[in-house]
mmCIF file of C-alpha atoms and ligand atoms in Angstrom:
data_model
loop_
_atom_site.group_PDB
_atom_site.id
_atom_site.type_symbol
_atom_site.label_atom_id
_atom_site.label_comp_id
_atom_site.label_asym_id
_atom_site.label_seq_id
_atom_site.Cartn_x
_atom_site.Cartn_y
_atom_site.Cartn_z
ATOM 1 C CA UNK A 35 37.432 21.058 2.499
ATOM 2 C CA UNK A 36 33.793 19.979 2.276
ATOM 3 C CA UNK A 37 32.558 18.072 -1.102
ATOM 4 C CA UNK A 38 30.424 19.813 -3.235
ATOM 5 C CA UNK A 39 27.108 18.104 -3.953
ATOM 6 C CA UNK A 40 24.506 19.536 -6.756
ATOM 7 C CA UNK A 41 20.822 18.201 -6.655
ATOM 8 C CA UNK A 42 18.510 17.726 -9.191
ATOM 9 C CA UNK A 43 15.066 17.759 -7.845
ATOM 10 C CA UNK A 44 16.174 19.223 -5.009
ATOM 11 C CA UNK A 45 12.254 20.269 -4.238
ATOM 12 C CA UNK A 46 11.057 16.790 -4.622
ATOM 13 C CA UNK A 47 10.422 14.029 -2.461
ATOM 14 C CA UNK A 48 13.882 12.353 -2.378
ATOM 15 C CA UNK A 49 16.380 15.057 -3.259
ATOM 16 C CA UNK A 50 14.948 17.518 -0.253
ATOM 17 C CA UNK A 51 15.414 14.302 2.416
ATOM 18 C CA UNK A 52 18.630 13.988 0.381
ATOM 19 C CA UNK A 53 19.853 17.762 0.721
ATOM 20 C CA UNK A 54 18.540 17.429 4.234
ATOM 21 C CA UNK A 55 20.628 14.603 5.111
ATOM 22 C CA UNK A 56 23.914 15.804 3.564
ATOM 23 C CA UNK A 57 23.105 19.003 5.538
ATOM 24 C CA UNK A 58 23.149 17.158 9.031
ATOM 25 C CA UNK A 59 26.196 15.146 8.209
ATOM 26 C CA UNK A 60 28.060 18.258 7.675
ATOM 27 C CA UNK A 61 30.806 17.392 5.585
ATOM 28 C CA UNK A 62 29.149 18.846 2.289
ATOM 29 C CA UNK A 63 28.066 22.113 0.382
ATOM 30 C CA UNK A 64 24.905 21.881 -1.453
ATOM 31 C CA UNK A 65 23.266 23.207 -4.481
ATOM 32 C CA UNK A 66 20.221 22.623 -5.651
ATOM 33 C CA UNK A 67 18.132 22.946 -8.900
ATOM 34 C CA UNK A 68 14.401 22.296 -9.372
ATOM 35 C CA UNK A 69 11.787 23.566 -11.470
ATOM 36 C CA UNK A 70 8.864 23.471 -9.387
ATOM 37 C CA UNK A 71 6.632 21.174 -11.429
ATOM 38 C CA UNK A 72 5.905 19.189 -8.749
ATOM 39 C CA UNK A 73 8.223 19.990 -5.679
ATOM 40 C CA UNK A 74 7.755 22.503 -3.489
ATOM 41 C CA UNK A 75 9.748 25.197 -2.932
ATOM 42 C CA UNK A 76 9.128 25.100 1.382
ATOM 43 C CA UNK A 77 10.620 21.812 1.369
ATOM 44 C CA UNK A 78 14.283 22.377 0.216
ATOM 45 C CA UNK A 79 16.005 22.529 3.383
ATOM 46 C CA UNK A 80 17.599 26.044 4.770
ATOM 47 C CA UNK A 81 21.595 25.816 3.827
ATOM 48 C CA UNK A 82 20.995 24.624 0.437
ATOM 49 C CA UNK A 83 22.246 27.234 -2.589
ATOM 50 C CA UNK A 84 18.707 26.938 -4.415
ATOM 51 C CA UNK A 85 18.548 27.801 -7.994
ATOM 52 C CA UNK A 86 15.080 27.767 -10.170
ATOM 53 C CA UNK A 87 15.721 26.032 -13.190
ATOM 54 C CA UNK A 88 14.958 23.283 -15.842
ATOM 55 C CA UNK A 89 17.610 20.918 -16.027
ATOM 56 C CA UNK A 90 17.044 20.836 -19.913
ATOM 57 C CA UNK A 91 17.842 24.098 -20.070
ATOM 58 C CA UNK A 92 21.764 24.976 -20.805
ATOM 59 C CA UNK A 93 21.320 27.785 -18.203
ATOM 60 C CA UNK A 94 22.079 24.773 -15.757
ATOM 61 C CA UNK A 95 25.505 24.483 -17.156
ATOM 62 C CA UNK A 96 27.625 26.850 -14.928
ATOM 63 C CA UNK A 97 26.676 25.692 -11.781
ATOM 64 C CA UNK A 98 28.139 22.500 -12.425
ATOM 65 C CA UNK A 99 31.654 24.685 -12.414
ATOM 66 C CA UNK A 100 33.736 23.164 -9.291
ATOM 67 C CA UNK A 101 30.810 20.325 -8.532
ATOM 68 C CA UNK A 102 32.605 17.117 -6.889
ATOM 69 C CA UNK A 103 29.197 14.814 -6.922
ATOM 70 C CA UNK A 104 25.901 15.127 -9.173
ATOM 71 C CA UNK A 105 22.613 13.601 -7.351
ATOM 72 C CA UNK A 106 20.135 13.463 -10.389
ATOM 73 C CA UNK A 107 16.196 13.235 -8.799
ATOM 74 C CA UNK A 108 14.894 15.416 -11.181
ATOM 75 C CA UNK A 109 12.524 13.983 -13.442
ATOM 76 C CA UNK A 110 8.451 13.296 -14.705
ATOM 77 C CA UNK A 111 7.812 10.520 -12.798
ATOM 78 C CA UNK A 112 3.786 9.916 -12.201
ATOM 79 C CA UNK A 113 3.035 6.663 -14.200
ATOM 80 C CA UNK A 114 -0.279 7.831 -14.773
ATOM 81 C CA UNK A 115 0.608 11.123 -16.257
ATOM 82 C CA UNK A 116 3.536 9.742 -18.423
ATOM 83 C CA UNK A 117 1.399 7.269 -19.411
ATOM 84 C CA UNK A 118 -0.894 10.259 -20.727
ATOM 85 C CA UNK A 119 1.899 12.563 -21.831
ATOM 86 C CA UNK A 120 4.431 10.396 -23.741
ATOM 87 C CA UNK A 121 6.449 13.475 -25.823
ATOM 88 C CA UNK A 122 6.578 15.523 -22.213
ATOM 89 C CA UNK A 123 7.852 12.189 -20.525
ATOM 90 C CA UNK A 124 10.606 11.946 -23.107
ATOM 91 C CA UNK A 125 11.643 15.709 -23.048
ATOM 92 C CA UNK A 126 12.556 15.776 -19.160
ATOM 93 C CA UNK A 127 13.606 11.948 -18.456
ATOM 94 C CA UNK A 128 15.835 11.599 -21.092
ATOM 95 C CA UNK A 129 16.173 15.051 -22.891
ATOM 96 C CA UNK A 130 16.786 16.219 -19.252
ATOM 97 C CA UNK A 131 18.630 13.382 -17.834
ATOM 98 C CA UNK A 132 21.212 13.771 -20.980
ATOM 99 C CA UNK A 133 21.555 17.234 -20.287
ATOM 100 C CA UNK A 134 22.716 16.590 -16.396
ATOM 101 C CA UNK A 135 25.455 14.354 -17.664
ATOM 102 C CA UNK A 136 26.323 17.121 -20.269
ATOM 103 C CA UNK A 137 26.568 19.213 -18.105
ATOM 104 C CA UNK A 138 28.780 17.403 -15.509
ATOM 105 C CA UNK A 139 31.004 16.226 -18.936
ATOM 106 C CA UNK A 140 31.805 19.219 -19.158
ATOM 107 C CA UNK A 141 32.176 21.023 -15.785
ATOM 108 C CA UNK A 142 34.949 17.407 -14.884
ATOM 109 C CA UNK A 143 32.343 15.938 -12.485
ATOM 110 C CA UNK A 144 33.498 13.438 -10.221
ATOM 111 C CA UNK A 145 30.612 11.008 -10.594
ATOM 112 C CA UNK A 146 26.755 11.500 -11.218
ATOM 113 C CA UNK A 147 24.268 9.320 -9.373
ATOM 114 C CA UNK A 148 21.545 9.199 -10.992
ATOM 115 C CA UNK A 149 17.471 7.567 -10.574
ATOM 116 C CA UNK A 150 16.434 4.601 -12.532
ATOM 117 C CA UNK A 151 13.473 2.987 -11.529
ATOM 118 C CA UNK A 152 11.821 -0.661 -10.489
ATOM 119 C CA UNK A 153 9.713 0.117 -13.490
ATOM 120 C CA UNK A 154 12.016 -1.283 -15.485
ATOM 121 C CA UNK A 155 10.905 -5.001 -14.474
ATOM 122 C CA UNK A 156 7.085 -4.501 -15.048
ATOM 123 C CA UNK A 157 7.156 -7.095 -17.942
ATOM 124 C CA UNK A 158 9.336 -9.482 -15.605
ATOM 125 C CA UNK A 159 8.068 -12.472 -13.801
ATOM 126 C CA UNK A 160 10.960 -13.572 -11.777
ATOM 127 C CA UNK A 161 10.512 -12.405 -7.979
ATOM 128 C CA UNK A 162 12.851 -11.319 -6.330
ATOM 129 C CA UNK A 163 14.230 -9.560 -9.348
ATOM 130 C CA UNK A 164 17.754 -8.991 -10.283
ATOM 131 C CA UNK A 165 19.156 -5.935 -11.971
ATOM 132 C CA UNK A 166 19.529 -8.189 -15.041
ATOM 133 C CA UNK A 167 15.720 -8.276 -15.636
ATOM 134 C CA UNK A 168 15.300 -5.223 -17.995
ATOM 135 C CA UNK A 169 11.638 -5.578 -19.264
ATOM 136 C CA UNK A 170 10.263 -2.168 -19.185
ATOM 137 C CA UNK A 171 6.399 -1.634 -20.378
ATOM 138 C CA UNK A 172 5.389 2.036 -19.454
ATOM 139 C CA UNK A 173 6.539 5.273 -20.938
ATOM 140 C CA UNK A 174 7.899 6.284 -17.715
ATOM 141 C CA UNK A 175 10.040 2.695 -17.785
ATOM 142 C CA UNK A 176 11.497 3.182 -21.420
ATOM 143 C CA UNK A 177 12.189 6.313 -20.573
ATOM 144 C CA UNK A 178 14.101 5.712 -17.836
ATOM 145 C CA UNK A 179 15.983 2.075 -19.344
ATOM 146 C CA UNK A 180 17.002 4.836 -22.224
ATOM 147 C CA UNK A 181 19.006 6.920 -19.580
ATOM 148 C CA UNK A 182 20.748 3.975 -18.851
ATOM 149 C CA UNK A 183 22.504 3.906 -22.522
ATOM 150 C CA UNK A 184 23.368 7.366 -21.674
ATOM 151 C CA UNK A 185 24.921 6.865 -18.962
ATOM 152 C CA UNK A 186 26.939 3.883 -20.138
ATOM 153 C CA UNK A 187 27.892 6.119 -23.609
ATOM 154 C CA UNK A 188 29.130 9.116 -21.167
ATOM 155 C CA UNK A 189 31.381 6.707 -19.298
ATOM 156 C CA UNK A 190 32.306 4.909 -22.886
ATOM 157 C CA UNK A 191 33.235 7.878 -24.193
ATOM 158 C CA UNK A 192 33.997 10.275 -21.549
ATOM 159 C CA UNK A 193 35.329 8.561 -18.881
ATOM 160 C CA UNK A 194 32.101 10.098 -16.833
ATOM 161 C CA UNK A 195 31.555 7.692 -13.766
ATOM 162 C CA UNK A 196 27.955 6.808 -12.889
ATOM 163 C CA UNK A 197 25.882 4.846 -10.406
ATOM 164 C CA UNK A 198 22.697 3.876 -11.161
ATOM 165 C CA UNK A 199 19.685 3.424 -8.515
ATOM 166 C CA UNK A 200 16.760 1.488 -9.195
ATOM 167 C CA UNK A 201 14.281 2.514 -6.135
ATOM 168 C CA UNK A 202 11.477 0.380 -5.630
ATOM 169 C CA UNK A 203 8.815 1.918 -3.415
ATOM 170 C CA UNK A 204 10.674 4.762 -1.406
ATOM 171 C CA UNK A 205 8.515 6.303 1.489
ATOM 172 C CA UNK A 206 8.775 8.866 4.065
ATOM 173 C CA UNK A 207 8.784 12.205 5.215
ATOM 174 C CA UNK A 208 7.967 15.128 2.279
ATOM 175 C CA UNK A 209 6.518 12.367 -0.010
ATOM 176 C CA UNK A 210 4.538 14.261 -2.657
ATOM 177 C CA UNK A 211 1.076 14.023 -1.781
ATOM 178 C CA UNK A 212 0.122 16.901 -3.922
ATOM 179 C CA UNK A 213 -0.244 14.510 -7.076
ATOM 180 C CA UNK A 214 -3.901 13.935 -8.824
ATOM 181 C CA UNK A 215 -2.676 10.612 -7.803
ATOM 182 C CA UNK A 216 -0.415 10.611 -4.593
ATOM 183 C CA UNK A 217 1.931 7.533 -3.230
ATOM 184 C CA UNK A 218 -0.481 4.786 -1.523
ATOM 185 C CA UNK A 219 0.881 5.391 1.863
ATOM 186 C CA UNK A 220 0.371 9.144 1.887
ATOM 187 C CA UNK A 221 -2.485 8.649 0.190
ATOM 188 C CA UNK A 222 -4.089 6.847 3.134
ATOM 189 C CA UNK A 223 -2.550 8.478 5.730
ATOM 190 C CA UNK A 224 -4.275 11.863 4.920
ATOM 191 C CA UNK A 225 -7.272 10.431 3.715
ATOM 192 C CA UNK A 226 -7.980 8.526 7.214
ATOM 193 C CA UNK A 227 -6.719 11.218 9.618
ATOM 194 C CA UNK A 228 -9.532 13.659 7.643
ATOM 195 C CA UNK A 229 -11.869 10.472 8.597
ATOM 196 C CA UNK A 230 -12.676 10.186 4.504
ATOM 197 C CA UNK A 231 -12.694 6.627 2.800
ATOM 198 C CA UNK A 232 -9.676 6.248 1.112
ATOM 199 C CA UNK A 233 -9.324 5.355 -2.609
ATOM 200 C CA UNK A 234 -7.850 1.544 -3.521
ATOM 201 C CA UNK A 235 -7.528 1.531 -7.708
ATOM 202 C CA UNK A 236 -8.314 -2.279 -8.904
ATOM 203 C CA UNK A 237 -8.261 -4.870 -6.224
ATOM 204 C CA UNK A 238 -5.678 -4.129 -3.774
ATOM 205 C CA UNK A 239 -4.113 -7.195 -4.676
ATOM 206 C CA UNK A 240 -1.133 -5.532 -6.246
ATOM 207 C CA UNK A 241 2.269 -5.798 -4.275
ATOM 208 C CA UNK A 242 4.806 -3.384 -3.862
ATOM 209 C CA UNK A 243 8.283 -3.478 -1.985
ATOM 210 C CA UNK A 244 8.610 -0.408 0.026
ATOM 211 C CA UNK A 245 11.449 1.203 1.367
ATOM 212 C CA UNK A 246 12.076 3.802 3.597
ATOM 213 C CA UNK A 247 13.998 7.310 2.807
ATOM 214 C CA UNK A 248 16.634 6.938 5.051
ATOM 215 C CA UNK A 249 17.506 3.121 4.045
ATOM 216 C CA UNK A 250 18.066 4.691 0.704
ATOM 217 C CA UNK A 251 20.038 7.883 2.163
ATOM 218 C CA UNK A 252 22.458 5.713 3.482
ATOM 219 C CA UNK A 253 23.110 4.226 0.172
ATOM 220 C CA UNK A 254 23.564 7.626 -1.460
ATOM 221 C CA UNK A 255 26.740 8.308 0.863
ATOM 222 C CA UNK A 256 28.435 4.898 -0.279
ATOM 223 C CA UNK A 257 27.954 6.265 -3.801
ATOM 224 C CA UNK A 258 30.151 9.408 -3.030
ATOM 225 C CA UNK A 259 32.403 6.729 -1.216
ATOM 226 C CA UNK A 260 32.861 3.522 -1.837
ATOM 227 C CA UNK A 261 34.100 3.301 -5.582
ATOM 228 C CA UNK A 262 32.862 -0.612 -6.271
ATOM 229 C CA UNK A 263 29.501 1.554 -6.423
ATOM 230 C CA UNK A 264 31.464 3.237 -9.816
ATOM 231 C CA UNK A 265 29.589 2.563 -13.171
ATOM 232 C CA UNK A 266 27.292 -0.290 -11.302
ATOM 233 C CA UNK A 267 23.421 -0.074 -11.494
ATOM 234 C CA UNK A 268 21.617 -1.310 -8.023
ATOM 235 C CA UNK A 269 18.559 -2.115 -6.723
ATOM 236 C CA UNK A 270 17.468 -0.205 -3.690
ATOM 237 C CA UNK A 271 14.184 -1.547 -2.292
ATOM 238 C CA UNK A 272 13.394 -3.710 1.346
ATOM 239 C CA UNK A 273 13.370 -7.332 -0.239
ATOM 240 C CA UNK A 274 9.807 -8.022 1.282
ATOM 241 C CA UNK A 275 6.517 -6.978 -0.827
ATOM 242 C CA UNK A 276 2.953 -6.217 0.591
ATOM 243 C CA UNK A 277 -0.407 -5.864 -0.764
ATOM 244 C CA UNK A 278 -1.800 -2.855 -1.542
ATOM 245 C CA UNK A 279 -4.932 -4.299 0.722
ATOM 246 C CA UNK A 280 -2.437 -4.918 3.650
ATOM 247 C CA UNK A 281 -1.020 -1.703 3.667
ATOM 248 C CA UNK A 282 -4.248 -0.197 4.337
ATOM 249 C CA UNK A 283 -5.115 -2.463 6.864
ATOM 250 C CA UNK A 284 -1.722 -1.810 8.920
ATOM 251 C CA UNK A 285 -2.070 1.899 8.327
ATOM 252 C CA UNK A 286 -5.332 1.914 9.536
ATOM 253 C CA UNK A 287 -4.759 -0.298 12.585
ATOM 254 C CA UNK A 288 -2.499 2.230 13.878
ATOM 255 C CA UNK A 289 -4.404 4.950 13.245
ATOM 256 C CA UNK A 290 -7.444 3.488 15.248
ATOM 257 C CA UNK A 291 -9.579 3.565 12.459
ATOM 258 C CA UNK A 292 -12.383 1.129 10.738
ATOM 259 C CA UNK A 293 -13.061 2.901 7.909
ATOM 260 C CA UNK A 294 -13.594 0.843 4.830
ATOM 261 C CA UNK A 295 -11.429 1.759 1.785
ATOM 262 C CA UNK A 296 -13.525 2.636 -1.589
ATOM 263 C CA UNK A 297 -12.447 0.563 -5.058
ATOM 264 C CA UNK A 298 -12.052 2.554 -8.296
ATOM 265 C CA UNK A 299 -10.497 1.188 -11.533
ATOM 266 C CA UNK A 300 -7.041 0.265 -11.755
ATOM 267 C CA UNK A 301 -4.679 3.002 -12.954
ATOM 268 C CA UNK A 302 -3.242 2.391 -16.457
ATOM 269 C CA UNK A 303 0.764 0.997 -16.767
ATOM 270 C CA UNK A 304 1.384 -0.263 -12.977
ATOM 271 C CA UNK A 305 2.931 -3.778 -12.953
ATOM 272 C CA UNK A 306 1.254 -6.544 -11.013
ATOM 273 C CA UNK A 307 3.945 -6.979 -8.131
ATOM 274 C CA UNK A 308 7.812 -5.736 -7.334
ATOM 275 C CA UNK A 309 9.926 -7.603 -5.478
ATOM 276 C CA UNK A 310 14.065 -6.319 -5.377
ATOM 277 C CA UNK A 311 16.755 -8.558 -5.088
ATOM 278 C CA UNK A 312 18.674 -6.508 -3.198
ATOM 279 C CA UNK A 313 22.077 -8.774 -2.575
ATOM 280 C CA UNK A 314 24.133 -7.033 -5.223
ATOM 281 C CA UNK A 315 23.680 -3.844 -2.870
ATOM 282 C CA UNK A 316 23.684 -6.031 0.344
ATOM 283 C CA UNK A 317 27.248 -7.392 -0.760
ATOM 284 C CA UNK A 318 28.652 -3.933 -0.769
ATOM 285 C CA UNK A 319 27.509 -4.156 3.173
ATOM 286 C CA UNK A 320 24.416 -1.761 3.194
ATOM 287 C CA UNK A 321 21.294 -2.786 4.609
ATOM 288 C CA UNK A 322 17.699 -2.118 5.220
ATOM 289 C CA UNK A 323 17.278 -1.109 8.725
ATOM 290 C CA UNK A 324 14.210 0.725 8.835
ATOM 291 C CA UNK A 325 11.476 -1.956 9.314
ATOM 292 C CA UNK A 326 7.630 -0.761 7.401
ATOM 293 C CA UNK A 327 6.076 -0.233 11.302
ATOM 294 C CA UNK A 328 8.471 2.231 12.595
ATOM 295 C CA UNK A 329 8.584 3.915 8.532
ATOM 296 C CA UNK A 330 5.088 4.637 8.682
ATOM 297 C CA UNK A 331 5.011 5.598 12.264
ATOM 298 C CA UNK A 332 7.441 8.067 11.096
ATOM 299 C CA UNK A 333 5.481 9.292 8.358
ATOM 300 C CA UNK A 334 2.499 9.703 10.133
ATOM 301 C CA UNK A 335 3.655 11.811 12.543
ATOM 302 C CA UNK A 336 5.459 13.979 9.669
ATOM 303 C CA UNK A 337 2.035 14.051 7.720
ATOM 304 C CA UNK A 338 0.038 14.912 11.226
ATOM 305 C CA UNK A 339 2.585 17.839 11.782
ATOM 306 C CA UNK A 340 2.092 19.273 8.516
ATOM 307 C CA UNK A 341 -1.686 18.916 8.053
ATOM 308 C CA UNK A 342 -1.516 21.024 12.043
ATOM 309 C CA UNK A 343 0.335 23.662 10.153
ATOM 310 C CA UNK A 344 -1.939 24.167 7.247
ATOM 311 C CA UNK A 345 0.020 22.766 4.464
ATOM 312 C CA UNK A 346 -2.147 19.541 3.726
ATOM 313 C CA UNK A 347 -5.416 20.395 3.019
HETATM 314 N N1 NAD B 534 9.812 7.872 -4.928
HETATM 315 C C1 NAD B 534 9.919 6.647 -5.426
HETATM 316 O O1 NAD B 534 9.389 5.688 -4.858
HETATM 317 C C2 NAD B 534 10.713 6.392 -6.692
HETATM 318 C C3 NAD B 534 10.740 5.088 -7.202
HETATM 319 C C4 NAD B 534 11.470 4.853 -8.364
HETATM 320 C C5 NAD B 534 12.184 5.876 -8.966
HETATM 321 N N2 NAD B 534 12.121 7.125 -8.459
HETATM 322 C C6 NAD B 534 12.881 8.180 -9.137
HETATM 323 O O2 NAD B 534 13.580 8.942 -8.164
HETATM 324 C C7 NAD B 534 13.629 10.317 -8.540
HETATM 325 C C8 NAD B 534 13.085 11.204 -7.425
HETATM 326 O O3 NAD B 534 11.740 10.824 -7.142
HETATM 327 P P1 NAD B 534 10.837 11.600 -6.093
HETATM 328 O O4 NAD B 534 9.932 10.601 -5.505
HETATM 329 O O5 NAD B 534 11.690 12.428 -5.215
HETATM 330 O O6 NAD B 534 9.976 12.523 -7.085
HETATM 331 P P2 NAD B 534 9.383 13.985 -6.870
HETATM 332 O O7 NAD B 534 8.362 14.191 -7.920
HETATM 333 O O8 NAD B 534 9.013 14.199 -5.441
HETATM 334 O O9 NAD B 534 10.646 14.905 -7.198
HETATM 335 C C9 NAD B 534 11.086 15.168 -8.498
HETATM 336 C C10 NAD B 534 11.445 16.637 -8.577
HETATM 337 O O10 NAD B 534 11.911 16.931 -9.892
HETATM 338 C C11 NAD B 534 11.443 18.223 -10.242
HETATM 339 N N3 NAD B 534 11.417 18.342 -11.700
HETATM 340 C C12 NAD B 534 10.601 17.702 -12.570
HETATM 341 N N4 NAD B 534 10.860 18.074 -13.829
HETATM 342 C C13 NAD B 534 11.888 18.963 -13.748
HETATM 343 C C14 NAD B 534 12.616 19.703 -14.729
HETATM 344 N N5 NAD B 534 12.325 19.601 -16.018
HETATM 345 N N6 NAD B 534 13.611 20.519 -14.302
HETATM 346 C C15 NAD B 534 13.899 20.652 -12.978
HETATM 347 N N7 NAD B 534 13.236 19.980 -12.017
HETATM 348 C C16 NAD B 534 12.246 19.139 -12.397
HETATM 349 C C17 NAD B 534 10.050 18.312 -9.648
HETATM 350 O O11 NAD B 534 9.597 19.637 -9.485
HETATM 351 C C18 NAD B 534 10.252 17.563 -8.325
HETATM 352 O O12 NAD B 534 10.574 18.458 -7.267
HETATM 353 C C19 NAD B 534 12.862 10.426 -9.849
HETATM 354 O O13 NAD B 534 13.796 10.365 -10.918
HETATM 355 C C20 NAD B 534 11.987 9.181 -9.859
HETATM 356 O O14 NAD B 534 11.677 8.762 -11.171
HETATM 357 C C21 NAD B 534 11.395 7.418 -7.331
#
């Protein structure tokens, strides 16, 4: 009989290459809840049982009846915006967050998986950084360090199993370039093929470990799988960092293009540099194998096949 596998944020970035990839596999049955605040609702894949909803609404609750694995993506997760909206920030990452694990309390969920984020090392200095590191600065960051507590009380006390994912820079196909501001890579991708400048905030000194979709995909099915992954938090990134400056100058090297990006002012709560450690997840045998060349190649062609059909403007 196939698993049954309920999606939070099943519109967004992650949980639609998620839904997508469970799809292909074949094995599982998929439902999905969003809200629409920032997905979008062309991208949840065709097969998926798609339900518009809040997950801090209690609504939510009976389609958790009969669910084997939760996949919690849902959340506010612009640093800039947080960082502007504190109270809102609260209300869906942990108001929202404690309402998926209610929700699969209660319904006898196998397991929820559930997004951290790298954000929660932004006041740590040590490089590469282990999972130990907890030094969270932003909004978004406590906000997300607090759903850890939840998830550790709903196992305490419930016997609810968890894994935790800290993603560090995850790119791809479908990542939201709607936002005021969008992912660097997208953000540069579009911005180049319309032959505009594109935007670096502060120097472009800033370093980021990026990691493609699929690299993290794979993890996702040893979640459902492998139970040393049970009630463990891990870090999911490519254990190699770039500059923001560097980035642009690959992306624009293979698009052809000089153009010369323009500098604005930093954005407010971004760390300096992330770096995973990645060996707790690398012990459990999974592995980057998606190196940053063939990534972007990928999601350039994605981005040029969508901005051909209209949809990026
Ligand atoms: N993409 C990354 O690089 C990255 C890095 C670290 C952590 N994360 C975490 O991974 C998760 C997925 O990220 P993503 O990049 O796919 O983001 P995304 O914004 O593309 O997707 C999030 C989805 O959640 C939905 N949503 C927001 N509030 C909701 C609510 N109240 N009820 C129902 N749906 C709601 C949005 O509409 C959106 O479709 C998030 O929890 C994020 O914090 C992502």
């Amino acid at each position: 009989m196939k698993s049954k596998v309920l999606i939070t944020g099943v519109a967004g970035f992650i949980g639609s290459n998620f839904a997508d990839r469970l799809l292909k596999e074949g094995d599982y049955q998929v439902i999905g809840i969003d809200n629409l605040a920032y997905g979008v609702r062309e991208q949840v894949p065709d097969g998926v049982e798609f339900y518009q909803l809040d997950i801090r609404d209690s609504s939510i609750y009976p389609l958790f009846q009969q669910i084997d694995y939760v996949f919690h993506f849902a959340a506010k997760n612009c640093i800039s915006d947080c960082q502007l909206d504190p109270v809102e920030t609260a209300d869906i990452n942990v108001r929202g967050t404690v309402n998926v694990f209610e929700a699969a309390k209660r319904n006898g969920v196998r397991k929820v998986i559930y997004a951290e984020s790298s954000a929660l090392y932004e006041g740590s200095s040590t490089f590469p950084t282990p999972e130990n590191e907890i030094v969270p600065l932003s909004f978004y960051a406590v906000s997300k360090v607090s759903t850890m507590y939840f998830a550790e009380a709903y196992r305490r006390f419930y016997n609810l199993k968890y894994t935790a994912l800290r993603y560090f820079c995850v790119y791809g196909p479908r990542q939201d370039y709607r936002r005021t501001v969008p992912p660097v890579f997208s953000a540069f991708i579009i911005k180049l093929l319309k032959g505009e400048q594109p935007i670096i905030y502060g120097t472009g000194e800033k370093r980021r470990d990026f990691i493609f979709i699929d690299d993290i995909n794979d993890f996702h099915l040893m979640c459902m799988h492998d139970s040393r992954t049970d009630n463990e938090v891990f870090n999911l990134g490519s254990g190699k960092n770039y500059s923001v400056k560097e980035i642009y100058q690959i992306i624009a090297r293979l698009l052809n293009s000089d153009l010369q990006p323009v500098h604005q002012p930093d954005l407010p709560g971004e760390a300096f540099a992330n770096l995973a450690d990645i060996r707790k997840a690398q012990n459990l045998g999974w592995q980057p194998r998606v190196d940053l060349i063939t990534g972007l190649q990928k999601s350039i062609d994605y981005i040029k096949m969508e901005m051909a059909k209209g949809n990026i403007k």
